Amino acid sequence: MMGPAHSLSGATAWLVVGAVTEAAGEPMPWPVLLIGAIICAGAALAPDLDHKAATISRSFGPVSKVACGVVDKLSYGVYRATRKTGDPRRSGGHRTLTHTWVWAALLGAGTSALAVLGGRWAVLVVLFVHMVLAIEGLLWRQARASSDVLVWLLGAASTYVMSDVLVEDGADWLFTDPGQEYLWLGLPVALGVLVHCVGDALTISGCPILWPIPIGRKRWYPLGPPRAMRFRAGAWVENKVLMPAFLVVGGVSGAGALGILY
Ligand SMILES: [Zn+2]
């Protein structure tokens, strides 16, 4: 899938989690619902940091360009080092390491650790990065028309306001012991990466989500539904079917999560 569909699916996924936790008697305070949806929307773009034309690789100027190069080399290296005889030879790292459950878990755990150890400042950084990504992903038309600096300023301002709200209500959601503030921030990050992988699995080339668990002669088995159910990235299915569906499901779940529905 392309950037907008990925980020919208990420936001939707977090709203669904919100509805589920509300039903399970662990309702999210609204700042957790909102901020989680934004982080998940941003994180759902993160795996494509292995591709220089992707939204994320262009979102932070030279910084993301350098990060993209590093991630592509790392991914390609890991691919070559771990491929089995059935995995094809390839020339770059796109859709390998960053498109696996291992990457999702590492990124989620890393974010949680950073948030707990770094406190407020770490939260600001994590929130800022994902906010800018979410703006680029969800408002891509507007973002493309304006300058990068404008998007960064908008991201910084909303990050500042939202982190203030989070201190008041939601910092200790789910993990309530002292010292566990912001521990939950890793959850929308990991979920966003997984949702991205599922989205890519629906396209023609599939997605090696299960690496390094071998399937047959492949360790990078491109998982996906049967061929007939897959579509080309950026195809009409994405814009005309999936994105409206994400909006409806996200809207209903969001209302449910806030306890508006019943
Ligand atoms: Zn991807």
Short mmCIF file of C-alpha atoms and ligand atoms in Angstrom, two decimals:
data_model
loop_
_atom_site.label_atom_id
_atom_site.label_comp_id
_atom_site.label_asym_id
_atom_site.label_seq_id
_atom_site.Cartn_x
_atom_site.Cartn_y
_atom_site.Cartn_z
CA MET A 1 0.00 0.00 0.00
CA MET A 2 0.98 3.65 -0.33
CA GLY A 3 1.54 6.18 2.48
CA PRO A 4 -2.00 7.53 2.97
CA ALA A 5 -3.61 4.08 3.16
CA HIS A 6 -0.88 2.83 5.50
CA SER A 7 -1.23 5.73 7.94
CA LEU A 8 -5.02 5.61 7.91
CA SER A 9 -4.96 1.86 8.61
CA GLY A 10 -2.63 2.55 11.55
CA ALA A 11 -4.95 5.17 13.08
CA THR A 12 -7.91 2.84 12.57
CA ALA A 13 -6.12 -0.07 14.23
CA TRP A 14 -5.47 1.96 17.40
CA LEU A 15 -9.10 3.14 17.52
CA VAL A 16 -10.18 -0.51 17.29
CA VAL A 17 -7.85 -1.31 20.19
CA GLY A 18 -9.51 1.56 22.05
CA ALA A 19 -12.96 0.05 21.48
CA VAL A 20 -11.74 -3.38 22.59
CA THR A 21 -10.11 -2.09 25.79
CA GLU A 22 -13.25 -0.07 26.57
CA ALA A 23 -15.32 -3.25 26.20
CA ALA A 24 -12.80 -5.11 28.37
CA GLY A 25 -13.20 -2.59 31.18
CA GLU A 26 -9.84 -0.83 30.71
CA PRO A 27 -11.04 2.31 28.86
CA MET A 28 -8.47 4.68 27.38
CA PRO A 29 -8.60 8.29 28.53
CA TRP A 30 -9.22 10.38 25.40
CA PRO A 31 -5.61 11.71 25.20
CA VAL A 32 -4.39 8.09 25.02
CA LEU A 33 -6.88 7.33 22.26
CA LEU A 34 -5.93 10.41 20.26
CA ILE A 35 -2.17 10.30 20.79
CA GLY A 36 -2.08 6.53 20.29
CA ALA A 37 -3.94 6.89 16.99
CA ILE A 38 -1.47 9.55 15.83
CA ILE A 39 1.58 7.49 16.86
CA CYS A 40 0.13 4.38 15.25
CA ALA A 41 -0.61 6.33 12.04
CA GLY A 42 3.00 7.54 11.98
CA ALA A 43 4.49 4.17 12.89
CA ALA A 44 2.50 2.58 10.06
CA LEU A 45 4.78 4.47 7.67
CA ALA A 46 8.01 3.55 9.44
CA PRO A 47 8.81 0.20 7.76
CA ASP A 48 9.23 1.92 4.39
CA LEU A 49 12.30 3.72 5.75
CA ASP A 50 14.06 1.06 3.65
CA HIS A 51 12.88 2.76 0.44
CA LYS A 52 14.14 6.19 -0.56
CA ALA A 53 10.97 7.23 -2.41
CA ALA A 54 8.71 6.52 0.60
CA THR A 55 6.98 9.26 2.61
CA ILE A 56 9.07 8.63 5.71
CA SER A 57 12.38 8.86 3.86
CA ARG A 58 11.44 12.34 2.64
CA SER A 59 9.79 13.65 5.83
CA PHE A 60 12.82 14.85 7.79
CA GLY A 61 15.09 16.27 5.11
CA PRO A 62 18.72 15.06 5.19
CA VAL A 63 18.21 13.23 8.53
CA SER A 64 15.68 10.79 7.11
CA LYS A 65 17.71 10.45 3.91
CA VAL A 66 20.73 9.28 5.90
CA ALA A 67 18.58 7.03 8.12
CA CYS A 68 17.04 5.52 5.00
CA GLY A 69 20.47 4.65 3.60
CA VAL A 70 21.55 3.04 6.88
CA VAL A 71 18.32 1.02 7.24
CA ASP A 72 18.48 -0.15 3.62
CA LYS A 73 22.10 -1.37 4.06
CA LEU A 74 21.30 -3.04 7.38
CA SER A 75 18.20 -4.74 5.95
CA TYR A 76 20.09 -5.97 2.90
CA GLY A 77 22.92 -7.27 5.08
CA VAL A 78 20.55 -9.18 7.35
CA TYR A 79 18.74 -10.56 4.32
CA ARG A 80 21.93 -11.88 2.79
CA ALA A 81 23.19 -13.29 6.08
CA THR A 82 19.99 -15.19 6.88
CA ARG A 83 18.56 -16.23 3.52
CA LYS A 84 17.96 -19.91 2.85
CA THR A 85 18.28 -21.64 -0.50
CA GLY A 86 14.68 -20.89 -1.47
CA ASP A 87 14.93 -17.13 -0.88
CA PRO A 88 15.69 -15.29 -4.13
CA ARG A 89 18.79 -13.16 -4.64
CA ARG A 90 17.99 -9.48 -4.44
CA SER A 91 19.75 -6.17 -4.84
CA GLY A 92 18.35 -4.01 -2.03
CA GLY A 93 16.76 -4.22 1.40
CA HIS A 94 13.21 -3.04 0.60
CA ARG A 95 10.47 -5.09 2.27
CA THR A 96 12.81 -7.25 4.33
CA LEU A 97 13.98 -6.60 7.92
CA THR A 98 11.70 -3.62 8.66
CA HIS A 99 8.69 -5.61 7.45
CA THR A 100 8.82 -8.33 10.15
CA TRP A 101 7.29 -8.94 13.58
CA VAL A 102 10.81 -8.86 15.02
CA TRP A 103 11.27 -5.25 13.86
CA ALA A 104 7.82 -4.37 15.27
CA ALA A 105 8.77 -5.84 18.65
CA LEU A 106 12.20 -4.17 18.70
CA LEU A 107 10.84 -0.76 17.76
CA GLY A 108 8.00 -1.04 20.28
CA ALA A 109 10.29 -2.15 23.09
CA GLY A 110 12.83 0.54 22.19
CA THR A 111 10.17 3.23 22.28
CA SER A 112 8.84 2.06 25.65
CA ALA A 113 12.34 1.95 27.13
CA LEU A 114 13.12 5.42 25.79
CA ALA A 115 9.85 6.84 27.12
CA VAL A 116 10.28 5.35 30.59
CA LEU A 117 13.96 6.26 30.93
CA GLY A 118 13.81 9.64 29.22
CA GLY A 119 10.45 10.76 30.61
CA ARG A 120 8.91 13.92 29.26
CA TRP A 121 11.71 14.74 26.79
CA ALA A 122 11.66 11.30 25.24
CA VAL A 123 7.89 11.54 24.92
CA LEU A 124 8.25 14.85 23.11
CA VAL A 125 10.72 13.34 20.63
CA VAL A 126 8.67 10.18 20.00
CA LEU A 127 5.50 12.21 19.63
CA PHE A 128 7.10 14.79 17.34
CA VAL A 129 8.50 12.20 14.94
CA HIS A 130 5.21 10.35 14.67
CA MET A 131 3.17 13.54 14.51
CA VAL A 132 5.11 14.76 11.48
CA LEU A 133 4.75 11.34 9.86
CA ALA A 134 1.02 11.25 10.58
CA ILE A 135 0.60 14.72 9.06
CA GLU A 136 2.58 13.66 5.98
CA GLY A 137 0.61 10.44 5.74
CA LEU A 138 -2.92 11.53 6.54
CA LEU A 139 -2.83 15.04 5.10
CA TRP A 140 -0.47 14.17 2.27
CA ARG A 141 -2.06 16.49 -0.28
CA GLN A 142 -1.82 19.52 1.99
CA ALA A 143 1.60 18.48 3.28
CA ARG A 144 2.99 18.15 -0.22
CA ALA A 145 1.75 21.60 -1.16
CA SER A 146 3.35 23.25 1.86
CA SER A 147 7.00 23.36 2.87
CA ASP A 148 8.68 20.79 5.12
CA VAL A 149 9.46 23.48 7.66
CA LEU A 150 5.78 24.35 7.99
CA VAL A 151 4.91 20.71 8.66
CA TRP A 152 7.68 20.50 11.28
CA LEU A 153 6.41 23.63 13.02
CA LEU A 154 2.86 22.31 13.01
CA GLY A 155 4.16 18.98 14.35
CA ALA A 156 6.19 20.68 17.09
CA ALA A 157 3.31 22.87 18.22
CA SER A 158 0.76 20.07 18.40
CA THR A 159 3.31 17.79 20.08
CA TYR A 160 3.87 20.37 22.80
CA VAL A 161 0.17 20.86 23.46
CA MET A 162 -0.65 17.16 23.44
CA SER A 163 2.20 16.10 25.71
CA ASP A 164 0.86 18.64 28.22
CA VAL A 165 -2.57 17.05 28.07
CA LEU A 166 -1.04 13.58 28.43
CA VAL A 167 0.73 14.50 31.67
CA GLU A 168 -2.67 15.35 33.16
CA ASP A 169 -4.54 12.32 31.93
CA GLY A 170 -3.20 9.12 30.43
CA ALA A 171 0.54 8.94 31.16
CA ASP A 172 -0.03 5.90 33.37
CA TRP A 173 -2.68 4.18 31.24
CA LEU A 174 -2.52 0.36 31.40
CA PHE A 175 0.77 0.33 33.34
CA THR A 176 -0.03 1.98 36.66
CA ASP A 177 2.96 1.31 38.91
CA PRO A 178 5.26 4.20 39.73
CA GLY A 179 8.06 4.49 37.17
CA GLN A 180 5.90 3.01 34.41
CA GLU A 181 4.62 6.30 33.05
CA TYR A 182 4.54 6.32 29.24
CA LEU A 183 5.39 2.60 29.08
CA TRP A 184 2.36 2.10 26.83
CA LEU A 185 3.84 4.31 24.10
CA GLY A 186 5.58 1.29 22.58
CA LEU A 187 2.24 -0.42 21.89
CA PRO A 188 0.96 1.90 19.13
CA VAL A 189 4.47 1.84 17.61
CA ALA A 190 4.59 -1.97 17.40
CA LEU A 191 0.99 -2.13 16.23
CA GLY A 192 1.64 0.44 13.50
CA VAL A 193 4.54 -1.61 12.11
CA LEU A 194 2.45 -4.80 12.14
CA VAL A 195 -0.48 -3.10 10.43
CA HIS A 196 1.91 -1.85 7.74
CA CYS A 197 3.12 -5.41 7.18
CA VAL A 198 -0.43 -6.74 6.89
CA GLY A 199 -1.22 -3.97 4.40
CA ASP A 200 1.80 -4.89 2.28
CA ALA A 201 0.91 -8.58 2.52
CA LEU A 202 -2.31 -7.79 0.66
CA THR A 203 -0.37 -6.53 -2.35
CA ILE A 204 1.16 -8.56 -5.17
CA SER A 205 4.59 -9.01 -3.64
CA GLY A 206 3.50 -10.11 -0.14
CA CYS A 207 5.42 -9.43 3.08
CA PRO A 208 7.96 -11.57 5.02
CA ILE A 209 6.26 -10.89 8.39
CA LEU A 210 7.30 -14.17 10.05
CA TRP A 211 11.09 -13.90 9.55
CA PRO A 212 13.22 -15.57 10.87
CA ILE A 213 10.79 -18.49 11.20
CA PRO A 214 11.46 -20.66 8.13
CA ILE A 215 8.64 -21.83 5.86
CA GLY A 216 9.83 -24.60 3.55
CA ARG A 217 13.09 -23.55 1.87
CA LYS A 218 12.49 -19.89 2.63
CA ARG A 219 13.20 -17.81 5.69
CA TRP A 220 11.84 -14.64 4.01
CA TYR A 221 8.59 -16.19 2.85
CA PRO A 222 6.38 -13.44 1.35
CA LEU A 223 3.13 -14.02 3.26
CA GLY A 224 -0.21 -12.97 1.80
CA PRO A 225 -3.70 -14.16 0.90
CA PRO A 226 -4.31 -16.26 -2.24
CA ARG A 227 -3.18 -14.50 -5.44
CA ALA A 228 -6.72 -13.61 -6.56
CA MET A 229 -7.28 -11.54 -3.42
CA ARG A 230 -4.20 -9.39 -3.79
CA PHE A 231 -3.97 -6.00 -5.45
CA ARG A 232 -1.25 -3.77 -6.84
CA ALA A 233 0.04 -1.09 -4.44
CA GLY A 234 -1.76 2.19 -5.14
CA ALA A 235 -4.57 0.47 -7.05
CA TRP A 236 -8.20 1.67 -6.94
CA VAL A 237 -9.02 -0.93 -4.26
CA GLU A 238 -6.81 1.04 -1.91
CA ASN A 239 -8.44 4.44 -2.47
CA LYS A 240 -12.00 3.45 -3.24
CA VAL A 241 -12.55 0.46 -0.95
CA LEU A 242 -9.96 0.18 1.81
CA MET A 243 -9.59 3.82 2.82
CA PRO A 244 -13.35 4.50 3.12
CA ALA A 245 -13.67 1.23 5.06
CA PHE A 246 -10.85 2.31 7.43
CA LEU A 247 -12.63 5.63 7.99
CA VAL A 248 -15.94 3.97 8.87
CA VAL A 249 -14.39 1.32 11.12
CA GLY A 250 -12.15 3.93 12.75
CA GLY A 251 -15.05 6.32 13.35
CA VAL A 252 -17.30 3.68 14.87
CA SER A 253 -14.46 2.26 17.00
CA GLY A 254 -13.44 5.71 18.17
CA ALA A 255 -16.99 6.43 19.28
CA GLY A 256 -17.09 3.07 21.02
CA ALA A 257 -13.77 3.68 22.72
CA LEU A 258 -15.05 6.94 24.19
CA GLY A 259 -18.20 5.23 25.42
CA ILE A 260 -20.46 7.28 23.12
CA LEU A 261 -22.09 4.29 21.45
CA TYR A 262 -23.73 2.72 24.48
ZN ZN B 1 6.14 -1.42 3.04
#
